[in-house]
Amino acid sequence: MRIVEVRELSVPLRGQVSNAVVDFSGHEVSLVAVVSDVVRGGRPLTGVAFNSIGRHAQGGILRERLIPRVLAADPGSLQGDDGRIDPTAVLSAMLVGEKPGGHGDRAAAAAAVELACWDLLAKHDQEPAYATIARAHGRREPRVGVPVYAAGGYYRPGEGVPELRAELAGYRERGYPAVKIKIGGLPLADDMARLEAAVEVMGGGQGVAVDANGRFGPDEGLAYGRAMSGLGLRWFEEVGDPLDFDLNRRVAEVYDGAIATGENLFSAPDVQNLLRYGGIRPDRDILQMDAGLSYGLTEYARMISLMEAHGVERTAAFPHGGHLLNLHIVTGLGLGGCEAYPGVFEPFGGYSPDCLLEDGRIQPGDAPGFGLEAKPGLAEEIARLVA
Ligand code: MG
């Protein structure tokens, strides 16, 4: 199997939502297709993926650096022993000439291509990506159907507590047992009014997580922690700057509930530092690294190994980015669960109609690969990319 072409397309996110730090209305995502020399049904077998959600598209890095390196590599160097494309080898080829450290946008760019290789392998074997991922990582029988929660509760222009209540009640009616809402975009008292409404709608704090998106310094983080401490929340996410491990440690010393972090760590060495210095409590805290932002599944699997080496079970992993790529990764690797973005971050966020949501768990459909072609809105963009 050889890679004959890699295509990329920047696709805008739809909708106008913001968290405490970022307005997503101008965001784009890089959709990538890895075209192989295998022909099926008269068409080249093609793997498709994207660079998760929440960072910008990576067209420049892909076109100018990463894709030319893949196409210039000796085709044999990109294959495993079985003659098929080896995603880890493709990642190595993309990173030739790149210095270690400083894991920024190139990590998301490389992830889109690496994950498209996994889609290609799964389509080659005519099976859902979670099956391919599980087998490649020595996991025999993946449990299909993983815990899921709805991530929403964004700040929207002109909307307040009544709209938040209606949004969360909608998630509950659709079968999501838990939700996540944003904090840090309003004064503490106003955020607490939102939060108390959310707890009421969800029937208790265990149904509600909050996400500060790295907004707080230590004083604000501790003030929010104290204010929220009686609510028994599901978790308190990204209290401060993602690389301020000491801040995380200090808040963890005071805040009894679970703390979640990691979505903005893009490399295994960064995760190693979080585990060493971030005060992570293996009995309750949640780690949210996202393969689609961090060089793909190769690097993400290294992160999971690091967690386990530090006594943190893989069920503590709830990757950021509620979309089909992570649903298959969570299922294949036996992680804790997934987020979902019902109706937010379209066309990438949320799941396809063939994914079954039942008893608070979501299971992927049977389509080969990540099943991205089964998602309305995304299917049309993929058709445009591979046409
Ligand atoms: Mg978050």
mmCIF file of C-alpha atoms and ligand atoms in Angstrom:
data_model
loop_
_atom_site.group_PDB
_atom_site.id
_atom_site.type_symbol
_atom_site.label_atom_id
_atom_site.label_comp_id
_atom_site.label_asym_id
_atom_site.label_seq_id
_atom_site.Cartn_x
_atom_site.Cartn_y
_atom_site.Cartn_z
ATOM 1 C CA MET A 1 0.000 0.000 0.000
ATOM 2 C CA ARG A 2 1.319 3.426 -0.956
ATOM 3 C CA ILE A 3 0.203 6.973 -0.349
ATOM 4 C CA VAL A 4 -0.201 8.703 -3.714
ATOM 5 C CA GLU A 5 -1.714 11.994 -2.597
ATOM 6 C CA VAL A 6 -2.684 13.917 0.543
ATOM 7 C CA ARG A 7 -5.369 16.595 0.237
ATOM 8 C CA GLU A 8 -6.498 19.180 2.743
ATOM 9 C CA LEU A 9 -9.428 21.547 2.943
ATOM 10 C CA SER A 10 -10.213 24.242 5.519
ATOM 11 C CA VAL A 11 -13.843 23.996 6.606
ATOM 12 C CA PRO A 12 -15.449 26.727 8.719
ATOM 13 C CA LEU A 13 -17.291 25.814 11.930
ATOM 14 C CA ARG A 14 -20.926 26.811 11.923
ATOM 15 C CA GLY A 15 -22.603 28.731 14.720
ATOM 16 C CA GLN A 16 -21.662 31.536 17.074
ATOM 17 C CA VAL A 17 -20.479 30.308 20.456
ATOM 18 C CA SER A 18 -17.798 31.428 22.910
ATOM 19 C CA ASN A 19 -16.138 30.145 26.032
ATOM 20 C CA ALA A 20 -14.324 32.309 28.583
ATOM 21 C CA VAL A 21 -11.386 32.799 26.229
ATOM 22 C CA VAL A 22 -12.291 32.020 22.609
ATOM 23 C CA ASP A 23 -14.995 33.087 20.152
ATOM 24 C CA PHE A 24 -15.349 30.161 17.753
ATOM 25 C CA SER A 25 -17.210 32.008 15.006
ATOM 26 C CA GLY A 26 -14.020 32.486 12.963
ATOM 27 C CA HIS A 27 -12.651 28.988 13.484
ATOM 28 C CA GLU A 28 -11.887 26.523 10.727
ATOM 29 C CA VAL A 29 -10.880 22.855 10.835
ATOM 30 C CA SER A 30 -8.503 21.057 8.449
ATOM 31 C CA LEU A 31 -10.189 18.128 6.762
ATOM 32 C CA VAL A 32 -7.573 15.785 5.296
ATOM 33 C CA ALA A 33 -7.718 12.899 2.805
ATOM 34 C CA VAL A 34 -4.894 10.372 2.433
ATOM 35 C CA VAL A 35 -5.293 8.761 -0.986
ATOM 36 C CA SER A 36 -3.778 5.304 -1.487
ATOM 37 C CA ASP A 37 -2.872 3.262 -4.559
ATOM 38 C CA VAL A 38 -5.395 0.579 -3.537
ATOM 39 C CA VAL A 39 -8.444 0.653 -5.789
ATOM 40 C CA ARG A 40 -11.862 -0.418 -4.508
ATOM 41 C CA GLY A 41 -14.982 -0.215 -6.641
ATOM 42 C CA GLY A 42 -13.091 1.740 -9.272
ATOM 43 C CA ARG A 43 -11.978 4.439 -6.813
ATOM 44 C CA PRO A 44 -8.785 4.855 -4.810
ATOM 45 C CA LEU A 45 -9.156 3.766 -1.179
ATOM 46 C CA THR A 46 -8.926 6.998 0.810
ATOM 47 C CA GLY A 47 -8.596 7.698 4.528
ATOM 48 C CA VAL A 48 -10.225 10.829 5.935
ATOM 49 C CA ALA A 49 -9.816 12.666 9.245
ATOM 50 C CA PHE A 50 -9.529 16.177 10.691
ATOM 51 C CA ASN A 51 -7.601 18.033 13.365
ATOM 52 C CA SER A 52 -10.252 17.938 16.081
ATOM 53 C CA ILE A 53 -12.030 21.136 17.154
ATOM 54 C CA GLY A 54 -11.031 24.270 18.987
ATOM 55 C CA ARG A 55 -7.818 25.137 17.169
ATOM 56 C CA HIS A 56 -7.606 26.763 13.772
ATOM 57 C CA ALA A 57 -7.135 24.972 10.449
ATOM 58 C CA GLN A 58 -3.585 23.999 9.579
ATOM 59 C CA GLY A 59 -3.520 24.409 5.800
ATOM 60 C CA GLY A 60 -0.190 26.250 5.680
ATOM 61 C CA ILE A 61 1.759 23.761 7.788
ATOM 62 C CA LEU A 62 0.160 20.852 5.932
ATOM 63 C CA ARG A 63 0.817 22.193 2.433
ATOM 64 C CA GLU A 64 4.248 23.681 3.039
ATOM 65 C CA ARG A 65 5.891 21.163 5.353
ATOM 66 C CA LEU A 66 4.069 17.983 6.339
ATOM 67 C CA ILE A 67 2.419 16.759 3.138
ATOM 68 C CA PRO A 68 5.528 17.287 0.940
ATOM 69 C CA ARG A 69 7.581 15.244 3.428
ATOM 70 C CA VAL A 70 5.126 12.332 3.287
ATOM 71 C CA LEU A 71 5.112 12.346 -0.506
ATOM 72 C CA ALA A 72 8.918 12.625 -0.666
ATOM 73 C CA ALA A 73 9.502 9.716 1.729
ATOM 74 C CA ASP A 74 10.603 6.328 0.430
ATOM 75 C CA PRO A 75 7.234 4.508 0.157
ATOM 76 C CA GLY A 76 8.729 1.444 1.838
ATOM 77 C CA SER A 77 9.607 3.539 4.886
ATOM 78 C CA LEU A 78 5.905 4.352 5.390
ATOM 79 C CA GLN A 79 4.838 0.697 5.457
ATOM 80 C CA GLY A 80 4.684 -1.758 8.295
ATOM 81 C CA ASP A 81 5.852 -5.371 8.060
ATOM 82 C CA ASP A 82 2.500 -6.291 6.525
ATOM 83 C CA GLY A 83 3.054 -3.889 3.627
ATOM 84 C CA ARG A 84 0.269 -1.587 4.753
ATOM 85 C CA ILE A 85 0.616 2.059 5.703
ATOM 86 C CA ASP A 86 2.046 2.463 9.200
ATOM 87 C CA PRO A 87 0.613 5.618 10.841
ATOM 88 C CA THR A 88 3.597 5.880 13.200
ATOM 89 C CA ALA A 89 6.009 5.820 10.260
ATOM 90 C CA VAL A 90 3.950 8.468 8.461
ATOM 91 C CA LEU A 91 4.118 10.635 11.595
ATOM 92 C CA SER A 92 7.907 10.229 11.725
ATOM 93 C CA ALA A 93 8.167 11.277 8.077
ATOM 94 C CA MET A 94 6.074 14.387 8.732
ATOM 95 C CA LEU A 95 8.335 15.441 11.593
ATOM 96 C CA VAL A 96 11.663 15.187 9.791
ATOM 97 C CA GLY A 97 13.561 18.409 10.459
ATOM 98 C CA GLU A 98 11.221 19.535 13.288
ATOM 99 C CA LYS A 99 12.797 20.379 16.635
ATOM 100 C CA PRO A 100 11.539 18.719 19.819
ATOM 101 C CA GLY A 101 9.370 20.812 22.141
ATOM 102 C CA GLY A 102 7.095 23.755 21.373
ATOM 103 C CA HIS A 103 4.186 21.543 20.461
ATOM 104 C CA GLY A 104 1.768 23.978 18.848
ATOM 105 C CA ASP A 105 -0.153 23.993 15.608
ATOM 106 C CA ARG A 106 2.017 21.429 13.857
ATOM 107 C CA ALA A 107 0.745 18.833 16.374
ATOM 108 C CA ALA A 108 -2.817 19.346 15.122
ATOM 109 C CA ALA A 109 -1.690 19.390 11.489
ATOM 110 C CA ALA A 110 0.183 16.110 11.864
ATOM 111 C CA ALA A 111 -2.754 14.606 13.772
ATOM 112 C CA ALA A 112 -5.149 15.094 10.872
ATOM 113 C CA VAL A 113 -2.870 13.117 8.521
ATOM 114 C CA GLU A 114 -1.962 10.435 11.072
ATOM 115 C CA LEU A 115 -5.621 9.837 11.924
ATOM 116 C CA ALA A 116 -6.554 9.700 8.237
ATOM 117 C CA CYS A 117 -4.068 6.806 7.995
ATOM 118 C CA TRP A 118 -6.073 4.952 10.680
ATOM 119 C CA ASP A 119 -9.263 5.587 8.715
ATOM 120 C CA LEU A 120 -7.504 4.206 5.636
ATOM 121 C CA LEU A 121 -6.413 1.038 7.470
ATOM 122 C CA ALA A 122 -9.904 0.420 8.860
ATOM 123 C CA LYS A 123 -11.499 0.925 5.450
ATOM 124 C CA HIS A 124 -8.930 -1.441 3.971
ATOM 125 C CA ASP A 125 -10.054 -4.085 6.488
ATOM 126 C CA GLN A 126 -13.705 -3.089 5.997
ATOM 127 C CA GLU A 127 -14.329 -2.598 9.691
ATOM 128 C CA PRO A 128 -15.078 0.302 12.052
ATOM 129 C CA ALA A 129 -11.950 2.158 13.157
ATOM 130 C CA TYR A 130 -12.385 1.145 16.802
ATOM 131 C CA ALA A 131 -11.821 -2.504 15.818
ATOM 132 C CA THR A 132 -8.605 -1.647 13.952
ATOM 133 C CA ILE A 133 -7.433 0.551 16.838
ATOM 134 C CA ALA A 134 -8.196 -2.094 19.457
ATOM 135 C CA ARG A 135 -6.329 -4.813 17.563
ATOM 136 C CA ALA A 136 -3.305 -2.586 16.922
ATOM 137 C CA HIS A 137 -3.079 -1.864 20.656
ATOM 138 C CA GLY A 138 -3.477 -5.445 21.818
ATOM 139 C CA ARG A 139 -7.021 -5.010 23.092
ATOM 140 C CA ARG A 140 -9.076 -8.025 22.157
ATOM 141 C CA GLU A 141 -12.731 -7.226 22.685
ATOM 142 C CA PRO A 142 -13.547 -3.563 22.873
ATOM 143 C CA ARG A 143 -16.651 -2.747 24.871
ATOM 144 C CA VAL A 144 -18.904 -1.035 22.368
ATOM 145 C CA GLY A 145 -20.924 1.691 24.014
ATOM 146 C CA VAL A 146 -18.982 4.192 26.122
ATOM 147 C CA PRO A 147 -20.191 6.775 28.654
ATOM 148 C CA VAL A 148 -21.025 10.096 27.057
ATOM 149 C CA TYR A 149 -21.956 13.575 28.211
ATOM 150 C CA ALA A 150 -23.125 16.639 26.318
ATOM 151 C CA ALA A 151 -20.710 19.554 26.226
ATOM 152 C CA GLY A 152 -22.513 22.826 25.776
ATOM 153 C CA GLY A 153 -23.486 25.711 28.006
ATOM 154 C CA TYR A 154 -21.509 28.203 25.930
ATOM 155 C CA TYR A 155 -21.890 31.945 26.193
ATOM 156 C CA ARG A 156 -24.064 33.155 23.352
ATOM 157 C CA PRO A 157 -24.819 36.760 22.546
ATOM 158 C CA GLY A 158 -28.143 37.853 24.078
ATOM 159 C CA GLU A 159 -28.732 34.604 25.973
ATOM 160 C CA GLY A 160 -28.919 34.002 29.719
ATOM 161 C CA VAL A 161 -30.054 31.519 32.343
ATOM 162 C CA PRO A 162 -33.462 30.688 30.771
ATOM 163 C CA GLU A 163 -31.817 29.731 27.470
ATOM 164 C CA LEU A 164 -29.190 27.706 29.328
ATOM 165 C CA ARG A 165 -31.909 25.802 31.172
ATOM 166 C CA ALA A 166 -33.710 25.045 27.918
ATOM 167 C CA GLU A 167 -30.475 23.898 26.251
ATOM 168 C CA LEU A 168 -29.556 21.527 29.081
ATOM 169 C CA ALA A 169 -33.088 20.177 29.415
ATOM 170 C CA GLY A 170 -32.876 19.376 25.702
ATOM 171 C CA TYR A 171 -29.692 17.340 26.222
ATOM 172 C CA ARG A 172 -31.336 15.468 29.051
ATOM 173 C CA GLU A 173 -34.372 14.686 26.933
ATOM 174 C CA ARG A 174 -32.117 13.384 24.172
ATOM 175 C CA GLY A 175 -30.594 10.900 26.616
ATOM 176 C CA TYR A 176 -27.423 12.592 27.835
ATOM 177 C CA PRO A 177 -27.110 11.868 31.571
ATOM 178 C CA ALA A 178 -24.566 14.623 32.187
ATOM 179 C CA VAL A 179 -23.535 17.952 30.727
ATOM 180 C CA LYS A 180 -20.674 20.425 30.804
ATOM 181 C CA ILE A 181 -21.077 24.183 30.861
ATOM 182 C CA LYS A 182 -18.638 27.060 30.555
ATOM 183 C CA ILE A 183 -17.581 29.269 33.441
ATOM 184 C CA GLY A 184 -15.215 32.216 33.698
ATOM 185 C CA GLY A 185 -16.871 34.373 31.043
ATOM 186 C CA LEU A 186 -18.993 36.303 33.555
ATOM 187 C CA PRO A 187 -18.483 37.540 37.127
ATOM 188 C CA LEU A 188 -18.508 34.759 39.747
ATOM 189 C CA ALA A 189 -22.020 35.541 41.017
ATOM 190 C CA ASP A 190 -23.491 35.369 37.505
ATOM 191 C CA ASP A 191 -21.648 32.150 36.740
ATOM 192 C CA MET A 192 -22.947 30.658 39.982
ATOM 193 C CA ALA A 193 -26.507 31.511 38.940
ATOM 194 C CA ARG A 194 -25.906 29.644 35.670
ATOM 195 C CA LEU A 195 -24.327 26.752 37.507
ATOM 196 C CA GLU A 196 -27.077 26.419 40.113
ATOM 197 C CA ALA A 197 -29.658 26.395 37.318
ATOM 198 C CA ALA A 198 -27.672 23.675 35.551
ATOM 199 C CA VAL A 199 -27.475 21.539 38.700
ATOM 200 C CA GLU A 200 -31.218 21.892 39.150
ATOM 201 C CA VAL A 201 -31.994 20.911 35.565
ATOM 202 C CA MET A 202 -29.677 17.890 35.706
ATOM 203 C CA GLY A 203 -30.940 16.715 39.079
ATOM 204 C CA GLY A 204 -27.678 17.166 40.997
ATOM 205 C CA GLY A 205 -24.037 18.181 40.761
ATOM 206 C CA GLN A 206 -22.895 14.788 39.479
ATOM 207 C CA GLY A 207 -24.674 15.604 36.231
ATOM 208 C CA VAL A 208 -22.771 18.850 35.696
ATOM 209 C CA ALA A 209 -19.127 19.573 34.894
ATOM 210 C CA VAL A 210 -17.739 23.090 34.481
ATOM 211 C CA ASP A 211 -15.000 24.308 32.165
ATOM 212 C CA ALA A 212 -12.990 27.502 32.740
ATOM 213 C CA ASN A 213 -10.894 26.989 29.587
ATOM 214 C CA GLY A 214 -7.687 27.999 31.322
ATOM 215 C CA ARG A 215 -8.990 31.417 32.183
ATOM 216 C CA PHE A 216 -8.167 31.695 35.883
ATOM 217 C CA GLY A 217 -5.114 32.677 37.837
ATOM 218 C CA PRO A 218 -4.621 31.077 41.248
ATOM 219 C CA ASP A 219 -6.805 33.553 43.193
ATOM 220 C CA GLU A 220 -9.799 33.280 40.868
ATOM 221 C CA GLY A 221 -9.373 29.528 40.494
ATOM 222 C CA LEU A 222 -9.425 29.081 44.246
ATOM 223 C CA ALA A 223 -12.375 31.480 44.630
ATOM 224 C CA TYR A 224 -14.414 29.500 42.111
ATOM 225 C CA GLY A 225 -13.291 26.254 43.746
ATOM 226 C CA ARG A 226 -14.523 27.457 47.129
ATOM 227 C CA ALA A 227 -17.812 28.748 45.734
ATOM 228 C CA MET A 228 -18.506 25.483 43.898
ATOM 229 C CA SER A 229 -17.240 23.091 46.557
ATOM 230 C CA GLY A 230 -20.655 22.266 48.019
ATOM 231 C CA LEU A 231 -22.241 21.353 44.688
ATOM 232 C CA GLY A 232 -20.644 17.917 44.231
ATOM 233 C CA LEU A 233 -19.849 18.642 40.599
ATOM 234 C CA ARG A 234 -18.717 16.040 38.098
ATOM 235 C CA TRP A 235 -15.504 17.956 37.500
ATOM 236 C CA PHE A 236 -13.824 21.403 37.333
ATOM 237 C CA GLU A 237 -12.030 21.640 33.985
ATOM 238 C CA GLU A 238 -8.947 23.614 32.942
ATOM 239 C CA VAL A 239 -8.786 25.948 35.904
ATOM 240 C CA GLY A 240 -5.746 27.883 34.717
ATOM 241 C CA ASP A 241 -3.173 28.027 31.966
ATOM 242 C CA PRO A 242 -2.746 24.484 30.638
ATOM 243 C CA LEU A 243 1.019 24.605 31.196
ATOM 244 C CA ASP A 244 0.832 26.010 34.738
ATOM 245 C CA PHE A 245 1.112 22.645 36.449
ATOM 246 C CA ASP A 246 1.801 24.221 39.827
ATOM 247 C CA LEU A 247 -1.478 26.154 39.678
ATOM 248 C CA ASN A 248 -3.311 22.890 39.023
ATOM 249 C CA ARG A 249 -1.523 21.319 41.983
ATOM 250 C CA ARG A 250 -2.431 24.222 44.280
ATOM 251 C CA VAL A 251 -6.112 24.130 43.343
ATOM 252 C CA ALA A 252 -6.161 20.332 43.732
ATOM 253 C CA GLU A 253 -4.876 20.735 47.280
ATOM 254 C CA VAL A 254 -7.907 22.873 48.173
ATOM 255 C CA TYR A 255 -10.719 21.715 45.872
ATOM 256 C CA ASP A 256 -12.044 18.298 46.892
ATOM 257 C CA GLY A 257 -13.921 17.490 43.721
ATOM 258 C CA ALA A 258 -12.442 16.119 40.521
ATOM 259 C CA ILE A 259 -10.279 18.375 38.367
ATOM 260 C CA ALA A 260 -10.031 17.761 34.628
ATOM 261 C CA THR A 261 -7.245 19.000 32.377
ATOM 262 C CA GLY A 262 -4.953 18.052 29.506
ATOM 263 C CA GLU A 263 -6.813 19.056 26.336
ATOM 264 C CA ASN A 264 -4.160 21.646 25.537
ATOM 265 C CA LEU A 265 -1.188 19.361 26.085
ATOM 266 C CA PHE A 266 -0.055 18.177 22.676
ATOM 267 C CA SER A 267 2.824 15.837 23.442
ATOM 268 C CA ALA A 268 3.752 12.945 25.700
ATOM 269 C CA PRO A 269 6.522 14.994 27.415
ATOM 270 C CA ASP A 270 3.954 17.666 28.345
ATOM 271 C CA VAL A 271 1.698 14.992 29.820
ATOM 272 C CA GLN A 272 4.670 13.557 31.676
ATOM 273 C CA ASN A 273 5.180 16.960 33.280
ATOM 274 C CA LEU A 274 1.507 17.263 34.192
ATOM 275 C CA LEU A 275 1.665 13.868 35.863
ATOM 276 C CA ARG A 276 4.874 14.761 37.693
ATOM 277 C CA TYR A 277 4.036 18.286 38.832
ATOM 278 C CA GLY A 278 0.290 18.910 38.398
ATOM 279 C CA GLY A 279 -0.947 17.313 41.624
ATOM 280 C CA ILE A 280 -3.062 14.804 39.676
ATOM 281 C CA ARG A 281 -5.071 12.613 42.056
ATOM 282 C CA PRO A 282 -5.418 9.140 40.491
ATOM 283 C CA ASP A 283 -8.592 8.372 42.443
ATOM 284 C CA ARG A 284 -10.659 11.207 40.961
ATOM 285 C CA ASP A 285 -9.043 13.468 38.365
ATOM 286 C CA ILE A 286 -9.764 13.342 34.630
ATOM 287 C CA LEU A 287 -7.305 13.708 31.731
ATOM 288 C CA GLN A 288 -8.557 15.087 28.427
ATOM 289 C CA MET A 289 -5.748 14.971 25.906
ATOM 290 C CA ASP A 290 -7.038 14.722 22.349
ATOM 291 C CA ALA A 291 -5.328 12.689 19.623
ATOM 292 C CA GLY A 292 -6.660 15.102 17.021
ATOM 293 C CA LEU A 293 -4.699 17.974 18.551
ATOM 294 C CA SER A 294 -1.588 16.040 19.466
ATOM 295 C CA TYR A 295 0.073 14.289 16.527
ATOM 296 C CA GLY A 296 -2.625 11.602 16.280
ATOM 297 C CA LEU A 297 -3.165 8.227 17.857
ATOM 298 C CA THR A 298 0.533 7.276 17.960
ATOM 299 C CA GLU A 299 1.362 10.044 20.424
ATOM 300 C CA TYR A 300 -1.966 9.727 22.218
ATOM 301 C CA ALA A 301 -1.325 6.044 22.982
ATOM 302 C CA ARG A 302 2.027 7.076 24.486
ATOM 303 C CA MET A 303 0.158 9.508 26.732
ATOM 304 C CA ILE A 304 -2.168 6.742 27.937
ATOM 305 C CA SER A 305 0.858 4.580 28.743
ATOM 306 C CA LEU A 306 2.349 7.442 30.756
ATOM 307 C CA MET A 307 -0.885 7.813 32.710
ATOM 308 C CA GLU A 308 -0.839 4.141 33.606
ATOM 309 C CA ALA A 309 2.815 4.329 34.591
ATOM 310 C CA HIS A 310 1.822 7.070 37.053
ATOM 311 C CA GLY A 311 -0.999 4.993 38.524
ATOM 312 C CA VAL A 312 -3.780 6.783 36.653
ATOM 313 C CA GLU A 313 -6.140 4.311 35.022
ATOM 314 C CA ARG A 314 -7.093 4.664 31.364
ATOM 315 C CA THR A 315 -10.718 5.050 32.443
ATOM 316 C CA ALA A 316 -9.685 8.499 33.718
ATOM 317 C CA ALA A 317 -9.195 9.540 30.091
ATOM 318 C CA PHE A 318 -12.088 11.502 28.581
ATOM 319 C CA PRO A 319 -10.644 13.053 25.407
ATOM 320 C CA HIS A 320 -11.583 16.598 24.473
ATOM 321 C CA GLY A 321 -13.515 17.038 21.245
ATOM 322 C CA GLY A 322 -16.930 15.381 20.975
ATOM 323 C CA HIS A 323 -16.723 13.821 17.552
ATOM 324 C CA LEU A 324 -16.502 10.517 15.720
ATOM 325 C CA LEU A 325 -12.695 10.250 15.754
ATOM 326 C CA ASN A 326 -12.593 10.239 19.530
ATOM 327 C CA LEU A 327 -15.627 7.979 19.854
ATOM 328 C CA HIS A 328 -13.705 5.287 17.968
ATOM 329 C CA ILE A 329 -10.505 5.946 19.909
ATOM 330 C CA VAL A 330 -12.280 5.795 23.284
ATOM 331 C CA THR A 331 -14.034 2.588 22.254
ATOM 332 C CA GLY A 332 -10.924 0.971 20.801
ATOM 333 C CA LEU A 333 -8.635 1.831 23.702
ATOM 334 C CA GLY A 334 -11.164 1.217 26.494
ATOM 335 C CA LEU A 335 -11.041 4.746 27.902
ATOM 336 C CA GLY A 336 -13.424 6.412 30.344
ATOM 337 C CA GLY A 337 -15.808 8.084 27.944
ATOM 338 C CA CYS A 338 -16.546 10.743 25.391
ATOM 339 C CA GLU A 339 -17.936 14.177 25.195
ATOM 340 C CA ALA A 340 -20.481 15.073 22.542
ATOM 341 C CA TYR A 341 -21.345 18.406 20.962
ATOM 342 C CA PRO A 342 -24.925 17.936 19.887
ATOM 343 C CA GLY A 343 -25.588 20.690 17.403
ATOM 344 C CA VAL A 344 -22.441 22.656 18.322
ATOM 345 C CA PHE A 345 -19.312 22.919 16.162
ATOM 346 C CA GLU A 346 -21.067 21.532 13.101
ATOM 347 C CA PRO A 347 -20.242 19.883 10.808
ATOM 348 C CA PHE A 348 -17.477 18.202 12.874
ATOM 349 C CA GLY A 349 -18.994 18.086 16.362
ATOM 350 C CA GLY A 350 -21.474 15.447 17.468
ATOM 351 C CA TYR A 351 -22.153 12.021 16.068
ATOM 352 C CA SER A 352 -23.736 10.486 12.993
ATOM 353 C CA PRO A 353 -27.312 9.149 12.983
ATOM 354 C CA ASP A 354 -26.059 5.534 13.002
ATOM 355 C CA CYS A 355 -24.429 6.036 16.431
ATOM 356 C CA LEU A 356 -26.690 4.705 19.149
ATOM 357 C CA LEU A 357 -27.191 6.707 22.359
ATOM 358 C CA GLU A 358 -28.692 4.489 25.035
ATOM 359 C CA ASP A 359 -28.531 4.376 28.836
ATOM 360 C CA GLY A 360 -26.016 7.215 28.894
ATOM 361 C CA ARG A 361 -23.642 5.407 26.552
ATOM 362 C CA ILE A 362 -22.863 5.994 22.913
ATOM 363 C CA GLN A 363 -21.770 3.418 20.402
ATOM 364 C CA PRO A 364 -20.318 3.960 16.948
ATOM 365 C CA GLY A 365 -22.008 2.698 13.810
ATOM 366 C CA ASP A 366 -20.697 -0.160 11.684
ATOM 367 C CA ALA A 367 -19.453 1.904 8.746
ATOM 368 C CA PRO A 368 -15.824 1.188 7.828
ATOM 369 C CA GLY A 369 -13.288 3.649 9.252
ATOM 370 C CA PHE A 370 -14.323 6.507 11.502
ATOM 371 C CA GLY A 371 -17.639 6.668 9.668
ATOM 372 C CA LEU A 372 -17.266 10.364 8.883
ATOM 373 C CA GLU A 373 -19.047 9.886 5.568
ATOM 374 C CA ALA A 374 -22.185 8.906 7.517
ATOM 375 C CA LYS A 375 -22.448 12.334 9.150
ATOM 376 C CA PRO A 376 -24.736 14.785 7.354
ATOM 377 C CA GLY A 377 -22.969 18.066 6.672
ATOM 378 C CA LEU A 378 -19.540 16.483 6.951
ATOM 379 C CA ALA A 379 -20.281 14.008 4.154
ATOM 380 C CA GLU A 380 -20.729 16.892 1.713
ATOM 381 C CA GLU A 381 -17.388 18.434 2.706
ATOM 382 C CA ILE A 382 -15.659 15.065 2.289
ATOM 383 C CA ALA A 383 -17.221 14.668 -1.137
ATOM 384 C CA ARG A 384 -15.842 18.098 -2.054
ATOM 385 C CA LEU A 385 -12.376 17.130 -0.790
ATOM 386 C CA VAL A 386 -12.100 13.785 -2.560
ATOM 387 C CA ALA A 387 -13.910 14.719 -5.788
HETATM 388 MG MG MG B 1 -12.393 22.079 27.814
#
